[in-house]
Amino acid sequence: MRVPTVLGAKQDAETPAANRSRDAASTRLLLLKAARRRFARHGYSTTTVRDIAADAGVNVALINRYFSSKEGLFEACLRQVGEDLGRPAGSTTTIEHTLEKMLTRVADQPSGDHTMQLLLLLRSSGDDRADQIRLSTLRSFTEGIATSAGWQAGSADDDKLLLRAQIAMATALGVVLLRSSTGLEPLASATAEDLRDPLGEVLATLVAPTGL
Amino acid sequence: MRVPTVLGAKQDAETPAANRSRDAASTRLLLLKAARRRFARHGYSTTTVRDIAADAGVNVALINRYFSSKEGLFEACLRQVGEDLGRPAGSTTTIEHTLEKMLTRVADQPSGDHTMQLLLLLRSSGDDRADQIRLSTLRSFTEGIATSAGWQAGSADDDKLLLRAQIAMATALGVVLLRSSTGLEPLASATAEDLRDPLGEVLATLVAPTGL
DNA sequence: GCTCTATGTAAACAAGTGCTGACTTAGGCA
DNA sequence: TGCCTAAGTCAGCACTTGTTTACATAGAGC
């Protein structure tokens, strides 16, 4: 009674290639998803292409077919994250809205997709091009925060505000990393509610315009 | 005119085994130092034992002789960091003193020893025992922060204070990681002075008793 | 039904990995 | 001086890694 898989259908990582019949786009997505999890959780060099392929329920050689190399797959993951995170920049959003979005992302469950995205920004393959993508993603994201806090690129001493936005980003990333990769309690299993107050205070202290 | 190396003499990592003649303790230290840098900067699986040995100016096989395995060397690094960081716990220190110490550590130059120590706490080899050491180091360190802020283990809802101390730790680690492993400016080349104000505010917001 | 191409499979290769065992050598000591 | 042990060296093994190459096959178009 299995219907043929449609393109882009949700596939649980646990039951990978259950019903999938020679659909290139679909296997590409399976690989991307599995790779993002592995890379985010264990880093680039720790994860093997065989691991990723197994998670995706797909033959190893297809990684090279669809992404040229392990490196290419990593870059693709990074680009995807960049697209997902790059959106909310722009001065039209209020600082409250921006911080709220950061809060929900950080407070996501440690194995959730948002967590994986943020973690990936901390992983490096050593390759220059990948590092470039990561850097520009981080830059545009932190500039988005700063902008919504009143920052204008170029204005000399407002570099301080950009610096503060980057420290806010560092806090977010640090919390996510500590939550997911060490079992440090109570942080590791703190709920979104638990985190809201302290994290909110920190972010407000850093970049809320009244706080300056 | 070279004098024989005394035990524990400082050895620049750039000129490793210049004058050193069959001194086991000294080569052990050379290996530890080189390993800590490599592991902290590039992670466990990225660094090879041959890299470490080369940095230390020492034969590869000596790693296994002195530390049993690559894993053993990693654990030794972790233990060393635990000893160095474990000291300043205790309720005798004031919160100001504790935060001051954190500040100077985080604001250390991105290639400095303090930075390496903190970075190492974010690296994992996947081995359970190593992870245990890392976790207990993080735990004791964050408990030290919380304690100097008035926390008493066990008191029920003061878990909030411990959580705040752990978020403070996350901030510190996040800043260090972002500074050293991405070239994100202006954070990457911010001076200690640049960082003092914003970081100080964040830490105070989190764990300064008056801030509650 | 037949064919032809996109998709997937299987096996193997070259390079690099951690680690080991047999060897050499420096340097203290009788 | 001449051992003798600790310290260091060297070559290679067993294994994993990313990648490639040759092959199998599903499924659309005729």
Short mmCIF file of N, CA, C and O in Angstrom, two decimals, chain B residues 71-142:
data_model
loop_
_atom_site.label_atom_id
_atom_site.label_comp_id
_atom_site.label_asym_id
_atom_site.label_seq_id
_atom_site.Cartn_x
_atom_site.Cartn_y
_atom_site.Cartn_z
N GLU B 71 44.54 8.51 21.99
CA GLU B 71 43.47 8.74 22.97
C GLU B 71 44.04 9.10 24.34
O GLU B 71 43.57 10.03 25.01
N GLY B 72 45.05 8.35 24.77
CA GLY B 72 45.66 8.62 26.06
C GLY B 72 46.29 10.00 26.12
O GLY B 72 46.20 10.69 27.14
N LEU B 73 46.91 10.40 25.03
CA LEU B 73 47.50 11.74 24.97
C LEU B 73 46.42 12.81 25.09
O LEU B 73 46.59 13.81 25.81
N PHE B 74 45.32 12.58 24.41
CA PHE B 74 44.20 13.53 24.49
C PHE B 74 43.69 13.64 25.92
O PHE B 74 43.48 14.74 26.44
N GLU B 75 43.53 12.51 26.57
CA GLU B 75 43.08 12.52 27.96
C GLU B 75 44.05 13.29 28.84
O GLU B 75 43.65 14.06 29.71
N ALA B 76 45.34 13.06 28.61
CA ALA B 76 46.35 13.76 29.41
C ALA B 76 46.22 15.27 29.25
O ALA B 76 46.30 16.02 30.21
N CYS B 77 45.99 15.70 28.01
CA CYS B 77 45.78 17.13 27.75
C CYS B 77 44.58 17.64 28.55
O CYS B 77 44.64 18.69 29.20
N LEU B 78 43.52 16.88 28.47
CA LEU B 78 42.28 17.27 29.14
C LEU B 78 42.48 17.36 30.65
O LEU B 78 42.01 18.29 31.32
N ARG B 79 43.18 16.38 31.18
CA ARG B 79 43.43 16.36 32.63
C ARG B 79 44.23 17.58 33.04
O ARG B 79 43.95 18.21 34.06
N GLN B 80 45.23 17.91 32.22
CA GLN B 80 46.05 19.06 32.53
C GLN B 80 45.21 20.34 32.59
O GLN B 80 45.37 21.16 33.50
N VAL B 81 44.31 20.48 31.62
CA VAL B 81 43.45 21.65 31.61
C VAL B 81 42.56 21.66 32.85
O VAL B 81 42.36 22.71 33.48
N GLY B 82 42.05 20.50 33.19
CA GLY B 82 41.22 20.40 34.38
C GLY B 82 41.94 20.88 35.62
O GLY B 82 41.37 21.60 36.45
N GLU B 83 43.22 20.49 35.73
CA GLU B 83 44.00 20.93 36.90
C GLU B 83 44.21 22.44 36.89
O GLU B 83 44.08 23.10 37.91
N ASP B 84 44.53 22.96 35.73
CA ASP B 84 44.79 24.40 35.63
C ASP B 84 43.55 25.23 35.91
O ASP B 84 43.62 26.30 36.53
N LEU B 85 42.41 24.75 35.44
CA LEU B 85 41.19 25.53 35.61
C LEU B 85 40.50 25.24 36.93
O LEU B 85 39.74 26.06 37.45
N GLY B 86 40.74 24.06 37.47
CA GLY B 86 40.00 23.64 38.66
C GLY B 86 40.33 24.45 39.89
O GLY B 86 39.52 24.52 40.82
N ARG B 87 41.47 25.09 39.89
CA ARG B 87 41.92 25.81 41.08
C ARG B 87 40.91 26.81 41.66
O ARG B 87 40.51 26.69 42.79
N PRO B 88 40.46 27.79 40.86
CA PRO B 88 39.85 28.96 41.48
C PRO B 88 38.43 28.73 42.00
O PRO B 88 37.68 29.67 42.13
N ALA B 89 38.05 27.47 42.23
CA ALA B 89 36.73 27.25 42.81
C ALA B 89 36.80 27.55 44.31
O ALA B 89 37.86 27.69 44.89
N GLY B 90 35.64 27.60 44.92
CA GLY B 90 35.61 27.86 46.35
C GLY B 90 34.93 29.16 46.67
O GLY B 90 35.02 30.12 45.92
N SER B 91 34.24 29.18 47.78
CA SER B 91 33.42 30.34 48.11
C SER B 91 34.25 31.48 48.70
O SER B 91 33.74 32.54 49.00
N THR B 92 35.56 31.25 48.85
CA THR B 92 36.37 32.30 49.45
C THR B 92 36.59 33.45 48.46
O THR B 92 36.80 34.58 48.86
N THR B 93 36.55 33.11 47.15
CA THR B 93 36.77 34.16 46.16
C THR B 93 35.50 34.97 45.95
O THR B 93 34.39 34.45 45.99
N THR B 94 35.68 36.23 45.71
CA THR B 94 34.53 37.09 45.43
C THR B 94 34.08 36.89 43.99
O THR B 94 34.84 36.43 43.15
N ILE B 95 32.85 37.26 43.74
CA ILE B 95 32.33 37.13 42.38
C ILE B 95 33.08 38.05 41.42
O ILE B 95 33.34 37.68 40.27
N GLU B 96 33.45 39.20 41.93
CA GLU B 96 34.20 40.13 41.07
C GLU B 96 35.52 39.50 40.62
O GLU B 96 35.90 39.56 39.45
N HIS B 97 36.19 38.88 41.58
CA HIS B 97 37.46 38.25 41.28
C HIS B 97 37.28 37.15 40.24
O HIS B 97 38.06 37.03 39.29
N THR B 98 36.26 36.33 40.43
CA THR B 98 36.00 35.23 39.50
C THR B 98 35.74 35.74 38.09
O THR B 98 36.33 35.24 37.12
N LEU B 99 34.88 36.73 37.99
CA LEU B 99 34.55 37.25 36.66
C LEU B 99 35.76 37.92 36.01
O LEU B 99 35.97 37.81 34.80
N GLU B 100 36.54 38.60 36.84
CA GLU B 100 37.74 39.24 36.33
C GLU B 100 38.66 38.21 35.68
O GLU B 100 39.20 38.41 34.60
N LYS B 101 38.79 37.08 36.37
CA LYS B 101 39.66 36.03 35.86
C LYS B 101 39.12 35.47 34.54
O LYS B 101 39.89 35.21 33.61
N MET B 102 37.82 35.29 34.49
CA MET B 102 37.22 34.81 33.24
C MET B 102 37.50 35.79 32.12
O MET B 102 37.86 35.40 31.00
N LEU B 103 37.31 37.05 32.42
CA LEU B 103 37.53 38.09 31.40
C LEU B 103 38.92 38.03 30.80
O LEU B 103 39.09 38.01 29.58
N THR B 104 39.91 37.98 31.67
CA THR B 104 41.28 37.97 31.14
C THR B 104 41.55 36.70 30.34
O THR B 104 42.28 36.73 29.35
N ARG B 105 40.97 35.61 30.79
CA ARG B 105 41.18 34.37 30.04
C ARG B 105 40.58 34.45 28.65
O ARG B 105 41.21 34.08 27.65
N VAL B 106 39.36 34.94 28.57
CA VAL B 106 38.68 35.00 27.28
C VAL B 106 39.35 36.02 26.37
O VAL B 106 39.45 35.81 25.16
N ALA B 107 39.82 37.11 26.95
CA ALA B 107 40.40 38.18 26.15
C ALA B 107 41.85 37.89 25.77
O ALA B 107 42.48 38.70 25.10
N ASP B 108 42.34 36.75 26.17
CA ASP B 108 43.69 36.34 25.78
C ASP B 108 43.78 36.31 24.26
O ASP B 108 42.78 36.16 23.56
N GLN B 109 45.00 36.46 23.76
CA GLN B 109 45.16 36.40 22.30
C GLN B 109 44.71 35.03 21.80
O GLN B 109 44.95 34.01 22.45
N PRO B 110 44.06 35.04 20.62
CA PRO B 110 43.44 33.81 20.12
C PRO B 110 44.39 32.62 19.94
O PRO B 110 43.92 31.51 19.78
N SER B 111 45.67 32.87 19.98
CA SER B 111 46.59 31.75 19.84
C SER B 111 47.32 31.47 21.17
O SER B 111 48.24 30.66 21.21
N GLY B 112 46.88 32.14 22.21
CA GLY B 112 47.54 32.00 23.51
C GLY B 112 47.17 30.72 24.23
O GLY B 112 46.26 29.99 23.84
N ASP B 113 47.89 30.45 25.30
CA ASP B 113 47.69 29.22 26.05
C ASP B 113 46.31 29.15 26.69
O ASP B 113 45.67 28.10 26.71
N HIS B 114 45.84 30.27 27.22
CA HIS B 114 44.52 30.27 27.83
C HIS B 114 43.44 29.91 26.83
O HIS B 114 42.52 29.14 27.11
N THR B 115 43.58 30.46 25.64
CA THR B 115 42.62 30.14 24.59
C THR B 115 42.65 28.65 24.27
O THR B 115 41.60 28.01 24.13
N MET B 116 43.85 28.09 24.16
CA MET B 116 43.97 26.66 23.87
C MET B 116 43.27 25.83 24.94
O MET B 116 42.58 24.86 24.65
N GLN B 117 43.46 26.23 26.18
CA GLN B 117 42.84 25.48 27.27
C GLN B 117 41.32 25.48 27.15
O GLN B 117 40.67 24.44 27.29
N LEU B 118 40.76 26.65 26.91
CA LEU B 118 39.30 26.72 26.81
C LEU B 118 38.79 25.98 25.59
O LEU B 118 37.78 25.25 25.66
N LEU B 119 39.48 26.13 24.50
CA LEU B 119 39.05 25.44 23.27
C LEU B 119 39.02 23.93 23.47
O LEU B 119 38.13 23.24 22.98
N LEU B 120 40.01 23.44 24.19
CA LEU B 120 40.11 21.99 24.37
C LEU B 120 38.86 21.43 25.05
O LEU B 120 38.49 20.28 24.83
N LEU B 121 38.23 22.26 25.85
CA LEU B 121 37.02 21.81 26.55
C LEU B 121 35.84 21.61 25.60
O LEU B 121 34.81 21.05 25.98
N LEU B 122 36.01 22.07 24.38
CA LEU B 122 34.93 21.91 23.41
C LEU B 122 35.22 20.78 22.43
O LEU B 122 34.41 20.47 21.58
N ARG B 123 36.38 20.16 22.56
CA ARG B 123 36.75 19.11 21.62
C ARG B 123 36.44 17.75 22.22
O ARG B 123 36.63 17.53 23.41
N SER B 124 36.00 16.87 21.37
CA SER B 124 35.70 15.52 21.83
C SER B 124 36.37 14.50 20.93
O SER B 124 36.49 14.69 19.73
N SER B 125 36.82 13.43 21.55
CA SER B 125 37.43 12.35 20.78
C SER B 125 36.42 11.23 20.54
O SER B 125 36.69 10.29 19.82
N GLY B 126 35.26 11.38 21.17
CA GLY B 126 34.28 10.32 21.05
C GLY B 126 34.43 9.26 22.13
O GLY B 126 33.52 8.47 22.37
N ASP B 127 35.57 9.27 22.81
CA ASP B 127 35.80 8.30 23.86
C ASP B 127 35.06 8.71 25.14
O ASP B 127 35.05 9.87 25.52
N ASP B 128 34.48 7.72 25.79
CA ASP B 128 33.66 8.00 26.97
C ASP B 128 34.47 8.58 28.11
O ASP B 128 34.05 9.55 28.76
N ARG B 129 35.64 8.01 28.36
CA ARG B 129 36.40 8.46 29.51
C ARG B 129 36.87 9.91 29.34
O ARG B 129 36.78 10.71 30.26
N ALA B 130 37.30 10.22 28.14
CA ALA B 130 37.72 11.60 27.86
C ALA B 130 36.55 12.55 28.04
O ALA B 130 36.67 13.62 28.66
N ASP B 131 35.41 12.15 27.51
CA ASP B 131 34.22 13.00 27.66
C ASP B 131 33.88 13.21 29.13
O ASP B 131 33.41 14.28 29.53
N GLN B 132 34.12 12.18 29.92
CA GLN B 132 33.84 12.28 31.35
C GLN B 132 34.74 13.32 32.00
O GLN B 132 34.27 14.15 32.81
N ILE B 133 36.01 13.29 31.67
CA ILE B 133 36.95 14.27 32.22
C ILE B 133 36.50 15.68 31.84
O ILE B 133 36.44 16.59 32.68
N ARG B 134 36.21 15.85 30.58
CA ARG B 134 35.78 17.15 30.10
C ARG B 134 34.53 17.63 30.84
O ARG B 134 34.46 18.76 31.31
N LEU B 135 33.57 16.72 30.96
CA LEU B 135 32.33 17.10 31.63
C LEU B 135 32.57 17.51 33.07
O LEU B 135 32.03 18.52 33.55
N SER B 136 33.38 16.74 33.78
CA SER B 136 33.58 17.06 35.19
C SER B 136 34.37 18.35 35.35
O SER B 136 34.16 19.11 36.30
N THR B 137 35.26 18.63 34.40
CA THR B 137 35.96 19.91 34.43
C THR B 137 34.98 21.07 34.23
O THR B 137 35.00 22.05 35.00
N LEU B 138 34.13 20.92 33.24
CA LEU B 138 33.13 21.96 33.00
C LEU B 138 32.23 22.13 34.21
O LEU B 138 31.91 23.25 34.63
N ARG B 139 31.83 21.02 34.79
CA ARG B 139 30.93 21.07 35.94
C ARG B 139 31.58 21.81 37.10
O ARG B 139 31.01 22.74 37.66
N SER B 140 32.80 21.41 37.43
CA SER B 140 33.44 22.02 38.60
C SER B 140 33.71 23.50 38.34
O SER B 140 33.61 24.33 39.24
N PHE B 141 34.04 23.83 37.10
CA PHE B 141 34.32 25.23 36.81
C PHE B 141 33.06 26.08 36.92
O PHE B 141 33.07 27.15 37.55
N THR B 142 31.98 25.60 36.34
CA THR B 142 30.73 26.39 36.41
C THR B 142 30.18 26.43 37.83
O THR B 142 29.60 27.43 38.25
#
